[in-house]
XYZ file of C-alpha atoms in Angstrom:
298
model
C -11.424 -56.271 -33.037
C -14.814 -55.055 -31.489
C -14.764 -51.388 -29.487
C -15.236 -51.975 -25.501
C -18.516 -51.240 -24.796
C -18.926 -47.676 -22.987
C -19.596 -47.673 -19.774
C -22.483 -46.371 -20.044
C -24.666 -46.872 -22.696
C -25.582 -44.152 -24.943
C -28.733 -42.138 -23.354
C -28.410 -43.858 -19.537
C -27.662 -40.592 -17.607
C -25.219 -40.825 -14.922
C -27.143 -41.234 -10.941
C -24.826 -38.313 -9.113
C -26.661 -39.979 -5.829
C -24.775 -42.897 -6.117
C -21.402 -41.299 -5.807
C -19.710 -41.708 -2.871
C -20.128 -39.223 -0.202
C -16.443 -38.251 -0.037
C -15.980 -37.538 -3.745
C -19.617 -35.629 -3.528
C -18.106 -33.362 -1.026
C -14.819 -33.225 -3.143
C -17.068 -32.030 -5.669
C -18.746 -29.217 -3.557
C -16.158 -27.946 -2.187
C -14.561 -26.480 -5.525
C -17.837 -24.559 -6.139
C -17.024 -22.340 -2.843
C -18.931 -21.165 -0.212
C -21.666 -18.335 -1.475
C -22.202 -21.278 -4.078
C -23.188 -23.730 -1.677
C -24.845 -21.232 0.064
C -27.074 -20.297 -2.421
C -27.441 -23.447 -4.744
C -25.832 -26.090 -4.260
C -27.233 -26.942 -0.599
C -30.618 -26.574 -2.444
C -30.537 -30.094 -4.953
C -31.428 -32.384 -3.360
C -31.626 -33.713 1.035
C -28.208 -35.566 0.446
C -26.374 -33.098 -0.913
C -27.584 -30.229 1.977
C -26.621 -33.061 4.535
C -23.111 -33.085 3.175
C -23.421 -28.697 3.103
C -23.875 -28.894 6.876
C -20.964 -31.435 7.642
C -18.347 -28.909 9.693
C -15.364 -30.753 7.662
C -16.827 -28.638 4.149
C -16.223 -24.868 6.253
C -12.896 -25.491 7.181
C -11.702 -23.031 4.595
C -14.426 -20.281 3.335
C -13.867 -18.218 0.497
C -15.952 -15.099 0.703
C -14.767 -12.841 -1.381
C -16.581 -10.355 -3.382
C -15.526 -10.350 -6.674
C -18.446 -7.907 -7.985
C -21.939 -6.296 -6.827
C -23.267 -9.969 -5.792
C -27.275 -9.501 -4.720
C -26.518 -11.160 -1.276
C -25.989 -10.056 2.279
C -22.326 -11.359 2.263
C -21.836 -10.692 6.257
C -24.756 -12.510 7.170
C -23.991 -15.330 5.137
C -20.539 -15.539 6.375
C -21.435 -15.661 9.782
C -23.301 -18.471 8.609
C -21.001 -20.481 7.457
C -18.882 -20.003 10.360
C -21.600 -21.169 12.377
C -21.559 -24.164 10.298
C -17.429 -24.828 10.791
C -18.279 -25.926 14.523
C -14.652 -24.724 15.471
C -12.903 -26.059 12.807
C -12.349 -23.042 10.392
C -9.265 -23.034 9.609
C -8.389 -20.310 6.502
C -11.207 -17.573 6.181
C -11.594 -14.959 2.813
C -13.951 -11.761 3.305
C -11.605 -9.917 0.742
C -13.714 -6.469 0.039
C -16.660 -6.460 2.192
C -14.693 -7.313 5.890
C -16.085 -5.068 8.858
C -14.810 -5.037 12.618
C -18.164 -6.317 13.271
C -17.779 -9.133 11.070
C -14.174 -10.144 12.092
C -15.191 -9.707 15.768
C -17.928 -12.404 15.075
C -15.401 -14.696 13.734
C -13.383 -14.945 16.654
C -15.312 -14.512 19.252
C -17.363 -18.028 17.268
C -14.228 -19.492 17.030
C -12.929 -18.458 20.645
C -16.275 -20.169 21.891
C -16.012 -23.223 20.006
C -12.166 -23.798 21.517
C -13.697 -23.575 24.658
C -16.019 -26.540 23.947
C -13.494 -28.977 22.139
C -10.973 -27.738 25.721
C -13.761 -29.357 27.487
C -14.341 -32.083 25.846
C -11.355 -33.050 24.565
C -7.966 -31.194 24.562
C -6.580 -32.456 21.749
C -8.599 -30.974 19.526
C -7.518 -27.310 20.449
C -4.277 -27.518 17.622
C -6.548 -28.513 14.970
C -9.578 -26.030 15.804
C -8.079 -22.321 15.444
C -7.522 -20.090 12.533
C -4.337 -20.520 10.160
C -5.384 -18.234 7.563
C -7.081 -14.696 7.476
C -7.181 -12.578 4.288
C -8.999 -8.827 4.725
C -8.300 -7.401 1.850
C -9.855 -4.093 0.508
C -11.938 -4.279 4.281
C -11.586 -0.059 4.267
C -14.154 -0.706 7.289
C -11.906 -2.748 9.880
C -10.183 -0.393 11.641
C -6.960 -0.563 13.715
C -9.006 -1.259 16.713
C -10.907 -3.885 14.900
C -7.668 -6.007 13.920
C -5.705 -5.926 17.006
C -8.834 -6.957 18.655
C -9.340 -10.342 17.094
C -5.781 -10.456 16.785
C -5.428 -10.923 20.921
C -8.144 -13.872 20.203
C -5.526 -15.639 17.700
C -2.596 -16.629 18.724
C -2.245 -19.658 15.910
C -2.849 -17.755 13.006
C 0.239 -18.534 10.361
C -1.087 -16.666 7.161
C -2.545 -12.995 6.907
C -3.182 -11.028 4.420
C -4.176 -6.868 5.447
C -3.529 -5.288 1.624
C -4.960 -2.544 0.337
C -6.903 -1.599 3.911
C -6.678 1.904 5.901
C -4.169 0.596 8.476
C -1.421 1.884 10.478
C 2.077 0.548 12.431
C -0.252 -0.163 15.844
C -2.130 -3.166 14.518
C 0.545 -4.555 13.082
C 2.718 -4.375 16.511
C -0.052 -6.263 17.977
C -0.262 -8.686 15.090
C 3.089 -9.437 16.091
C 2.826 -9.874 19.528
C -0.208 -11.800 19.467
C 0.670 -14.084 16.957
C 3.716 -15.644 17.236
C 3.524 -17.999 14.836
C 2.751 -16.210 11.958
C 5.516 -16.797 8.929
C 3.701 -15.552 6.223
C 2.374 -11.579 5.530
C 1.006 -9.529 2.845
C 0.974 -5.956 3.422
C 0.164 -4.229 0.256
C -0.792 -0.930 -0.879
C -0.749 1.137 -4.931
C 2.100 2.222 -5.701
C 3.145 5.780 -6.061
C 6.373 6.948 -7.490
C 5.334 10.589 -6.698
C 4.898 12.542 -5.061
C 8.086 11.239 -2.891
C 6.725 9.979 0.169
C 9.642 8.127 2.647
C 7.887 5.973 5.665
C 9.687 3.206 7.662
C 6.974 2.658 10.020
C 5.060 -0.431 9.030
C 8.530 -1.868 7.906
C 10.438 -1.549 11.728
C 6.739 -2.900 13.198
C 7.429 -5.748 10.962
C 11.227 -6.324 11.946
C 10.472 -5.533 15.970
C 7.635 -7.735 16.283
C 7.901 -10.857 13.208
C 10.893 -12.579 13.548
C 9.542 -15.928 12.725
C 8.520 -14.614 8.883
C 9.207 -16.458 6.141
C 7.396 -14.780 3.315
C 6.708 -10.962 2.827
C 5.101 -8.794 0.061
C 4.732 -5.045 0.635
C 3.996 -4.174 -2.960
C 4.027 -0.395 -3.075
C 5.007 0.782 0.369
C 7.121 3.774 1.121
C 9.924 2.172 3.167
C 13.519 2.803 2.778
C 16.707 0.941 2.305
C 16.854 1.364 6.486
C 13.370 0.023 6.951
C 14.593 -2.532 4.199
C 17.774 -3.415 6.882
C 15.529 -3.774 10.156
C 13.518 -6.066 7.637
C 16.566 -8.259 7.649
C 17.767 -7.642 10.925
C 14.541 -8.208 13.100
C 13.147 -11.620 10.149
C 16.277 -13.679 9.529
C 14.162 -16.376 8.647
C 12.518 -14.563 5.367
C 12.645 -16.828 2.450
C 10.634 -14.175 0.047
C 10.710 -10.669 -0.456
C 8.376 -8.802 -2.964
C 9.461 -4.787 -3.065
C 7.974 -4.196 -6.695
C 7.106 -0.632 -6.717
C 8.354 0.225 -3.377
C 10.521 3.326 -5.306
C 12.585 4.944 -2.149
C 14.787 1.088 -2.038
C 17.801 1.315 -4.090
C 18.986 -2.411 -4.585
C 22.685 -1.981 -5.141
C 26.317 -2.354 -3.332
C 25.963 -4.090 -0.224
C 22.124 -3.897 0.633
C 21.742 -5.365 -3.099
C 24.203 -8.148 -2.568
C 23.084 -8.681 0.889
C 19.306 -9.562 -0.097
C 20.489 -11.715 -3.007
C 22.217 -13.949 -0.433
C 20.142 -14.067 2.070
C 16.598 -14.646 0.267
C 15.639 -17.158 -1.785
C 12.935 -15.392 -4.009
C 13.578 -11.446 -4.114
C 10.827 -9.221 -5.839
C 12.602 -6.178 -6.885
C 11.094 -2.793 -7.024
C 10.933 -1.824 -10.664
C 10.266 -6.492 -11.248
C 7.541 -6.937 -13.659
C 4.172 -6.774 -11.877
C 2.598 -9.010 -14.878
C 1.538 -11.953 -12.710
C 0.157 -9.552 -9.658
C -3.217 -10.281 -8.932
C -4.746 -6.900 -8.356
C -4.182 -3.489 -9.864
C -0.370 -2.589 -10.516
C -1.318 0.916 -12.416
C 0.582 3.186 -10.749
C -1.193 6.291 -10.250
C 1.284 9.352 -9.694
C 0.589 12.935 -8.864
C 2.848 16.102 -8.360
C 5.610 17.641 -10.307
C 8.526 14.509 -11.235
C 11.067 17.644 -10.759
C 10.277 18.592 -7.349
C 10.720 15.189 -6.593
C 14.018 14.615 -8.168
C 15.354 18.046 -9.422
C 18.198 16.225 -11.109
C 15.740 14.895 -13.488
C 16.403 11.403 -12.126
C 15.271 9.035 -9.235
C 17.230 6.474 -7.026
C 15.331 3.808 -9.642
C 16.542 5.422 -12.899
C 20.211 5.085 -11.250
């Protein structure tokens, strides 16, 4: 029996043109925005038409992975320009500014106002879900409650590893009602002993719709730990890895084992964490724990 011919004969290169335009924009949209940016927009007339369709900036992915030779902000105002309202989940992991995020919402606050006028339906599916600042040391308290007040849809946020104190986070709450899922992350230190159960009763007094937490390396305490479950009934998963002043045992221990589905524990293996889990100690381990052991060896 004779081998099927190949589809395409040996030497006829395939015409990308000819693909259809929703499986072209499939395609694009896996390369990510400072690709299309910078490239991809470039090929050819049909494929920058497709670049400029709002539908390919719903979510943009911004984040700087290394020391790229681009102006990052200006091209992610850019593409924001280019969502016509419709951004939806928004990355600007490590190079964030209040400037920047105060651009984003005020675009997006402007663009509601359009769709409101035009048609009203369109609000629900025209405001940000998703907003992940992490590393932005240059958005400030002020900066983040400010665009907070601008969105009261947003579901997803991720603040880790920024300069950040409780007030923001009381006004993240407030503002944004519907927000069920929060990473507030930070390195971990097991010394010297610091004990803080600020950001952790700003989450419980302000979040009660929560349904997923990480606070990878914060100082709280087993009675920031209880507001936690007090003030977000609704939390489904709880990552504590390296938060070193909770004690998981007796009744708190058997209490978070019942109540949440997925629990992170503090000394869990950080092996599948996506950023640095070193944990970078300073200070005397006996001043900390003159017994020679902490709450975690016990």
């Amino acid at each position: 029996m004779m081998d099927p011919s190949p589809a395409h004969p040996p030497g006829d290169l395939r015409n990308w043109l000819e693909l259809p335009r929703d499986v072209t924009a499939s395609i694009l949209l896996k390369l990510g925005a400072i690709e299309i940016l910078t490239s991809a927009q470039k090929v050819c007339f049909l494929w920058r038409n497709i670049c400029k369709d709002p539908s390919m900036w719903r979510a943009v992915d911004m984040r700087n992975l290394g020391d790229l030779p681009y102006e990052l902000e200006k091209m992610c105002q850019h593409a924001v320009d280019r969502s016509g309202g419709e951004l939806a989940d928004i990355n600007i992991e490590y190079f964030g500014t209040d400037e920047l995020l105060k651009y984003i919402t005020e675009r997006i606050h402007s663009s509601i106002n359009v769709l409101c006028f035009v048609e009203k339906e369109l609000i629900s599916s025209s405001q940000l879900r998703c907003l992940r600042l992490v590393s932005c040391n240059s958005i400030s308290d002020e900066g983040l409650s400010e665009a907070a007040e601008k969105l009261p849809l947003l579901e997803e946020l991720d603040i880790s590893y920024c300069s950040l104190s409780k007030e923001p986070l009381e006004v993240v709450g407030r503002c944004c009602p519907l927000l069920k899922s929060l990473k507030y992350n930070n390195q971990g230190y097991r010394r010297p002993r610091i004990e803080c159960d600020e950001d952790a009763l700003a989450i419980a007094e302000s979040m009660p719709e929560l349904r997923h937490l990480q606070l990878f390396g914060n100082k709280l305490t087993n009675d920031g730990l209880l507001a936690i479950l007090g003030g977000c009934p609704k939390i489904e998963s709880l990552d504590l890895r390296q938060c070193f002043n909770v004690t998981l045992t007796g009744d708190l221990g058997r209490r978070c084992a019942d109540s949440i589905k997925h629990l992170r524990s503090p000394c869990d293996s950080t092996s599948d964490y996506e950023f640095d889990a070193e944990i970078h100690d300073s200070g005397s381990f006996d001043d900390d724990y003159p017994s020679g052991f902490s709450d975690i060896d016990y």
